Amino acid sequence: MKGAGGGAAAPGDYVYFKSIVPLHKISIGPKLWRYYDFGPKVVPPLVCIPGIAGTADVYYKQIMSLCMKGYRVISIDVPQVWNHHEWIHSFEKFLDSMNIHHVHIYGTSLGGFLAQIFAQNRPRRVKSLILSNTFLETHKFAAAMPWSPVVNWTPSFLLKRYLLTGIRDGPHEPFIADSVDFVVGQVETLSRDDLSSRLMLNVNVASVGSLMLPDSLITIMDTNDYSAVPQQLKDQLNERYPGARRAVLKTGGDFPFLSRPDEVNLYLQLHLRRVGVEPRPDLVQGFTRNGTAGSSKDQKDGGDSFGDSPEDNGHRGSGGSDHDARYRGSESHDSDEPIPTSTMY
C-alpha cells in the first residue's frame, strides 16, 4: 500500500480517516479549494491552515479527535494565490461560499502568518487564533531566497528539493520521523504551481500589523526542540502578543500536530473552550469500522464524526515518554483526557 505521496505505506489511522471523511473540492472564481469539513455544522468551525509543505490532510489527527468530541473542523489546502492581498480576498470568498461568518483559526508556520494577515484585514470574521511555530514577517525568508523572481520558471523537482531542505534531516525519534515521512509524501502530491505560489507567499516581503483581536483570544503553541522557523522570529511573535496563552511542547519538531497529536488536540480543546466554543457531542454521527453511518437522527442534525477507530499502527499518542508532565495556567482541566506532557501558561 502506497502513502499519499507514493512512497511508504500510509498510517493505518490515515487510511481509516480517508475511508470516512470526504475530501471536498470547489472552484471559486479561478481558484480551486481542496478541503475537509467535518463535525456538527451548528458549531463555529476551527479552520486549520497548513504551512508551506502541508496540505489539508496533515491535520487528519485533529479532525478525527475533535470532531468525535462534537467540534467542527475545516482543514484546507492553501490555493494557488500569489500574494497576500489575493489570499485575503480568496479566503474570504471561500468562507462566504460556505456561509461561514466567523471562524477560529489554527495556523502552523506559513499558515499562522496567513491567519494573522487575514485577522488584521478582516477583524470581524476572526474570533480567535492558535498560532504554532510561526512568524510575524517574511523578510528573513525573502533574503534567503534571492532567486524568487524566477520561481515561476523553476522545475517542480527543484522546488520540491528546495522545500524539503527546510525540513530537518534525521535521525529522529519514531513519532517525529513518521510525521516527517507523512509530510514529505504530501509534498510529492503538490504541482509546480502549488509549490511556486506557496514559496511566493513565504517570500513576498510583508509583516503583520496590529490586530484588533485581544491577546486573550490568542494561543501560541510552539515546540521547544526545533522547527524550520528561526527562534528569533518565534520570539518576535511572543513579544507581539504578551497577553496570549502559551502552550509549550518540549519536543515535536516541525509537525507536532502529527508527532504529538494528543497534546496538540488537548490544547486546541482548551483554547476553544476558553474562547466560548461549545461542542455538540449530542450531534456526533456514529460510524462503524466499515464506514457505514449510525444514527440517522444525528445525520439530519448535521453531525459527523467517528466511532471506534482501529489501532493506527504506531501512529497514535504523543510518543513523549521522556517528557516532564507539567501543566500550569488558570484553566481547570476537567477533561477526561490525560494531562499533556508539556507546559501551558
Coordinates of C-alpha atoms in Angstrom, one line a residue:
M1 CA 0.0 0.0 0.0
K2 CA 1.4 3.3 -1.0
G3 CA 1.2 6.5 1.0
A4 CA -0.2 9.8 -0.2
G5 CA 3.0 10.6 -2.0
G6 CA 3.5 7.2 -3.5
G7 CA 6.3 6.2 -1.0
A8 CA 5.9 4.4 2.3
A9 CA 2.7 2.7 3.4
A10 CA 0.2 5.1 4.8
P11 CA -0.5 5.0 8.6
G12 CA -3.5 2.8 9.5
D13 CA -5.4 5.7 11.1
Y14 CA -4.9 7.8 8.0
V15 CA -6.3 5.0 5.8
Y16 CA -9.3 4.9 8.1
F17 CA -9.7 8.7 8.0
K18 CA -9.7 8.7 4.2
S19 CA -12.4 6.0 4.2
I20 CA -14.7 8.0 6.4
V21 CA -14.1 11.7 5.8
P22 CA -14.8 13.0 2.3
L23 CA -12.4 15.4 0.5
H24 CA -14.2 18.4 -1.0
K25 CA -13.2 20.3 -4.0
I26 CA -14.8 23.6 -5.0
S27 CA -13.9 26.2 -7.6
I28 CA -14.5 29.8 -6.5
G29 CA -13.7 32.0 -9.5
P30 CA -10.3 30.8 -10.8
K31 CA -9.3 29.2 -7.5
L32 CA -9.7 25.6 -6.7
W33 CA -10.2 24.9 -3.0
R34 CA -9.4 21.5 -1.6
Y35 CA -10.6 20.9 2.0
Y36 CA -12.2 18.7 4.6
D37 CA -15.2 19.8 6.6
F38 CA -16.3 17.5 9.4
G39 CA -18.3 17.8 12.6
P40 CA -21.6 19.3 13.6
K41 CA -22.4 22.3 11.3
V42 CA -24.0 24.2 14.1
V43 CA -20.7 24.6 15.9
P44 CA -18.5 27.6 15.0
P45 CA -15.6 26.0 12.9
L46 CA -12.0 25.7 13.7
V47 CA -10.2 26.3 10.4
C48 CA -6.7 24.7 10.0
I49 CA -4.3 26.4 7.7
P50 CA -1.1 24.4 6.9
G51 CA 2.5 25.5 6.4
I52 CA 4.3 25.7 3.1
A53 CA 4.8 21.9 2.9
G54 CA 1.4 20.9 4.2
T55 CA -1.9 20.0 2.7
A56 CA -5.4 19.7 4.2
D57 CA -4.5 16.1 5.0
V58 CA -1.8 16.9 7.6
Y59 CA -4.5 17.7 10.2
Y60 CA -6.3 14.4 9.9
K61 CA -5.5 13.6 13.5
Q62 CA -7.1 16.8 14.7
I63 CA -10.2 16.1 12.6
M64 CA -10.5 12.6 13.9
S65 CA -10.2 13.6 17.6
L66 CA -12.0 16.9 17.8
C67 CA -15.0 16.0 15.6
M68 CA -15.6 12.9 17.7
K69 CA -16.0 15.3 20.7
G70 CA -18.5 17.5 18.9
Y71 CA -16.4 20.2 17.3
R72 CA -16.4 21.2 13.7
V73 CA -13.1 21.2 11.9
I74 CA -12.3 22.6 8.4
S75 CA -8.8 21.8 7.1
I76 CA -7.8 23.5 3.9
D77 CA -5.1 23.5 1.2
V78 CA -3.8 26.9 0.5
P79 CA -4.9 27.5 -3.1
Q80 CA -2.8 29.0 -5.8
V81 CA -2.6 32.6 -4.7
W82 CA 0.5 34.6 -5.4
N83 CA 0.4 37.5 -2.9
H84 CA -1.1 38.3 0.5
H85 CA -3.8 40.6 -0.9
E86 CA -5.0 37.8 -3.2
W87 CA -5.0 35.4 -0.2
I88 CA -7.3 37.6 1.9
H89 CA -9.9 38.0 -0.9
S90 CA -9.7 34.4 -1.9
F91 CA -10.1 33.1 1.7
E92 CA -13.0 35.5 2.3
K93 CA -14.8 34.2 -0.8
F94 CA -14.2 30.6 0.4
L95 CA -15.8 31.4 3.7
D96 CA -18.7 33.2 2.0
S97 CA -19.3 30.2 -0.3
M98 CA -19.8 28.0 2.8
N99 CA -22.0 30.6 4.6
I100 CA -19.4 30.9 7.4
H101 CA -19.3 34.3 9.0
H102 CA -17.0 33.8 12.0
V103 CA -14.0 31.5 12.4
H104 CA -11.4 30.3 14.9
I105 CA -8.1 29.7 13.0
Y106 CA -5.3 27.2 13.8
G107 CA -2.3 28.1 11.7
T108 CA 1.1 26.5 11.5
S109 CA 4.2 28.0 10.0
L110 CA 3.2 29.9 6.9
G111 CA -0.4 29.1 7.8
G112 CA -0.1 31.0 11.0
F113 CA 1.3 34.0 9.2
L114 CA -1.6 33.9 6.7
A115 CA -4.1 33.6 9.6
Q116 CA -2.7 36.8 11.2
I117 CA -2.8 38.6 7.9
F118 CA -6.4 37.7 7.4
A119 CA -7.3 38.6 11.0
Q120 CA -5.6 42.0 10.5
N121 CA -7.6 42.8 7.4
R122 CA -10.9 41.1 8.2
P123 CA -11.1 41.6 12.0
R124 CA -14.8 40.9 12.3
R125 CA -14.5 37.4 10.9
V126 CA -11.8 36.0 13.1
K127 CA -12.8 35.2 16.7
S128 CA -9.6 33.6 17.9
L129 CA -6.2 32.4 16.8
I130 CA -4.0 29.4 17.6
L131 CA -0.5 30.1 16.2
S132 CA 2.1 27.3 16.0
N133 CA 5.8 27.6 15.0
T134 CA 5.0 30.8 13.0
F135 CA 6.2 34.3 12.4
L136 CA 5.2 38.0 12.0
E137 CA 7.2 39.0 8.9
T138 CA 8.8 37.4 5.9
H139 CA 12.0 39.5 5.4
K140 CA 14.3 36.7 6.5
F141 CA 12.8 34.2 4.1
A142 CA 13.0 36.7 1.2
A143 CA 16.7 37.3 1.9
A144 CA 17.3 33.6 2.0
M145 CA 15.7 33.1 -1.5
P146 CA 17.3 35.6 -3.9
W147 CA 16.1 33.5 -6.9
S148 CA 12.5 34.2 -6.1
P149 CA 11.9 36.3 -9.2
V150 CA 12.4 33.2 -11.3
V151 CA 10.4 30.8 -9.2
N152 CA 7.6 30.6 -11.8
W153 CA 10.1 29.1 -14.3
T154 CA 11.8 26.7 -11.8
P155 CA 11.2 23.0 -12.5
S156 CA 9.0 21.1 -10.0
F157 CA 11.7 18.8 -8.8
L158 CA 14.0 21.7 -7.9
L159 CA 11.1 23.4 -6.0
K160 CA 10.5 20.2 -4.0
R161 CA 14.2 19.8 -3.3
Y162 CA 14.4 23.4 -2.0
L163 CA 11.3 22.9 0.1
L164 CA 12.5 19.7 1.6
T165 CA 15.8 21.1 2.6
G166 CA 14.0 23.2 5.2
I167 CA 12.9 20.0 7.0
R168 CA 15.5 18.9 9.5
D169 CA 17.2 15.7 8.4
G170 CA 17.3 12.8 10.9
P171 CA 17.9 10.9 13.0
H172 CA 14.5 11.5 14.6
E173 CA 12.7 9.6 17.3
P174 CA 10.0 7.4 15.7
F175 CA 6.9 9.6 16.1
I176 CA 8.8 12.7 14.6
A177 CA 10.3 10.5 11.9
D178 CA 6.8 9.3 11.0
S179 CA 5.5 12.9 10.9
V180 CA 8.3 13.9 8.5
D181 CA 7.7 11.0 6.2
F182 CA 4.0 11.9 6.1
V183 CA 4.6 15.5 5.1
V184 CA 7.2 14.5 2.6
G185 CA 4.6 12.3 1.0
Q186 CA 2.2 15.2 0.9
V187 CA 4.8 17.4 -0.8
E188 CA 5.1 14.9 -3.6
T189 CA 1.4 15.4 -4.4
L190 CA 1.8 19.1 -5.0
S191 CA 2.0 20.6 -8.5
R192 CA 4.6 23.0 -9.7
D193 CA 2.2 25.9 -9.4
D194 CA 1.2 24.8 -5.9
L195 CA 4.8 24.9 -4.8
S196 CA 5.8 28.1 -6.5
S197 CA 2.7 30.0 -5.2
R198 CA 3.4 28.9 -1.7
L199 CA 7.0 29.9 -1.9
M200 CA 6.0 33.3 -3.2
L201 CA 3.6 33.8 -0.2
N202 CA 6.6 32.9 2.0
V203 CA 9.0 35.4 0.5
N204 CA 6.8 38.3 -0.6
V205 CA 8.0 40.9 1.9
A206 CA 5.3 41.7 4.3
S207 CA 4.7 42.0 8.1
V208 CA 1.7 41.6 10.3
G209 CA 0.3 44.9 11.6
S210 CA -1.6 45.4 14.8
L211 CA -4.6 43.1 15.4
M212 CA -8.0 44.2 16.8
L213 CA -8.2 40.7 18.4
P214 CA -7.3 40.8 22.1
D215 CA -4.3 38.8 23.2
S216 CA -6.5 36.8 25.5
L217 CA -8.1 35.2 22.4
I218 CA -4.7 34.0 21.0
T219 CA -2.9 30.9 22.0
I220 CA 0.8 30.4 20.9
M221 CA 1.8 26.7 20.6
D222 CA 5.4 26.1 19.9
T223 CA 7.8 23.2 20.1
N224 CA 11.0 23.6 22.1
D225 CA 13.3 21.3 20.2
Y226 CA 13.5 22.7 16.7
S227 CA 11.5 23.9 13.8
A228 CA 12.2 25.5 10.4
V229 CA 11.1 28.9 11.7
P230 CA 14.1 30.6 13.4
Q231 CA 13.9 31.1 17.1
Q232 CA 14.3 34.9 16.7
L233 CA 11.1 35.0 14.6
K234 CA 9.2 32.9 17.2
D235 CA 10.5 35.3 19.9
Q236 CA 9.2 38.3 18.0
L237 CA 5.7 36.6 17.8
N238 CA 5.7 36.1 21.6
E239 CA 6.7 39.7 22.2
R240 CA 3.9 41.0 19.9
Y241 CA 1.2 39.2 21.9
P242 CA 2.4 39.4 25.5
G243 CA -1.1 38.5 26.9
A244 CA -1.5 35.4 24.7
R245 CA -1.9 32.0 26.3
R246 CA 1.3 29.9 25.7
A247 CA 1.4 26.1 25.1
V248 CA 4.9 24.8 25.1
L249 CA 5.7 21.3 23.8
K250 CA 9.1 20.1 24.8
T251 CA 9.5 18.1 21.6
G252 CA 7.6 17.5 18.4
G253 CA 9.7 19.0 15.6
D254 CA 8.1 20.9 12.7
F255 CA 4.9 18.9 12.7
P256 CA 3.6 18.4 16.3
F257 CA 0.1 18.0 15.0
L258 CA 1.3 14.7 13.6
S259 CA 4.0 13.7 16.1
R260 CA 2.3 14.9 19.3
P261 CA -1.4 14.8 18.4
D262 CA -2.7 14.0 21.9
E263 CA -1.1 17.2 23.3
V264 CA -2.0 19.4 20.4
N265 CA -5.6 18.2 20.3
L266 CA -5.9 18.8 24.1
Y267 CA -4.5 22.4 23.7
L268 CA -6.9 23.0 20.8
Q269 CA -9.8 21.9 23.0
L270 CA -8.7 24.0 25.9
H271 CA -8.4 27.1 23.6
L272 CA -11.8 26.5 22.1
R273 CA -13.4 26.0 25.5
R274 CA -11.7 29.2 26.8
V275 CA -13.0 31.4 23.9
G276 CA -16.5 30.1 24.3
V277 CA -16.9 27.4 21.6
E278 CA -19.4 24.8 22.8
P279 CA -19.0 21.4 21.3
R280 CA -22.1 19.4 20.4
P281 CA -21.3 15.7 21.2
D282 CA -25.1 15.0 21.0
L283 CA -24.9 15.7 17.3
V284 CA -21.9 13.4 16.7
Q285 CA -22.6 11.0 13.9
G286 CA -21.5 7.4 14.7
F287 CA -19.6 5.2 12.2
T288 CA -18.8 1.6 12.3
R289 CA -15.5 0.2 11.2
N290 CA -16.7 -0.4 7.7
G291 CA -17.7 3.2 7.3
T292 CA -21.5 2.8 7.5
A293 CA -23.4 5.5 9.3
G294 CA -25.0 5.2 12.7
S295 CA -28.0 7.2 13.8
S296 CA -29.9 8.9 11.0
K297 CA -31.3 11.4 13.5
D298 CA -27.8 12.7 14.2
Q299 CA -27.1 12.9 10.5
K300 CA -30.2 15.0 10.0
D301 CA -29.0 17.3 12.7
G302 CA -25.8 18.0 10.8
G303 CA -23.3 15.9 12.8
D304 CA -20.3 13.9 11.6
S305 CA -17.7 12.0 13.4
F306 CA -16.1 8.7 14.2
G307 CA -17.0 5.6 16.1
D308 CA -14.3 3.3 17.4
S309 CA -11.3 3.8 15.1
P310 CA -8.8 0.9 14.7
E311 CA -5.4 1.0 16.1
D312 CA -3.2 3.2 14.0
N313 CA -0.1 1.0 13.8
G314 CA 2.2 3.1 16.0
H315 CA 1.0 6.5 14.9
R316 CA -1.0 7.3 17.9
G317 CA -0.4 9.2 21.1
S318 CA 2.2 11.9 21.8
G319 CA 5.1 9.4 21.9
G320 CA 6.8 11.6 24.6
S321 CA 7.6 9.3 27.5
D322 CA 10.7 11.3 28.2
H323 CA 8.7 14.4 28.9
D324 CA 8.0 16.1 32.2
A325 CA 4.3 16.0 32.9
R326 CA 3.6 19.7 33.8
Y327 CA 0.6 21.8 33.4
R328 CA 0.2 25.4 34.6
G329 CA -2.4 28.0 33.9
S330 CA -5.7 29.5 35.0
E331 CA -7.8 26.9 33.1
S332 CA -9.2 24.0 35.0
H333 CA -8.5 20.6 33.5
D334 CA -11.9 18.9 33.6
S335 CA -11.4 16.8 30.5
D336 CA -11.2 13.1 30.9
E337 CA -8.1 13.1 28.7
P338 CA -4.5 12.8 30.1
I339 CA -2.7 16.0 31.1
P340 CA -0.3 16.7 28.3
T341 CA 3.4 16.1 28.8
S342 CA 4.2 19.8 28.2
T343 CA 3.5 23.2 29.6
M344 CA 0.8 25.7 29.2
Y345 CA 0.7 29.1 30.8

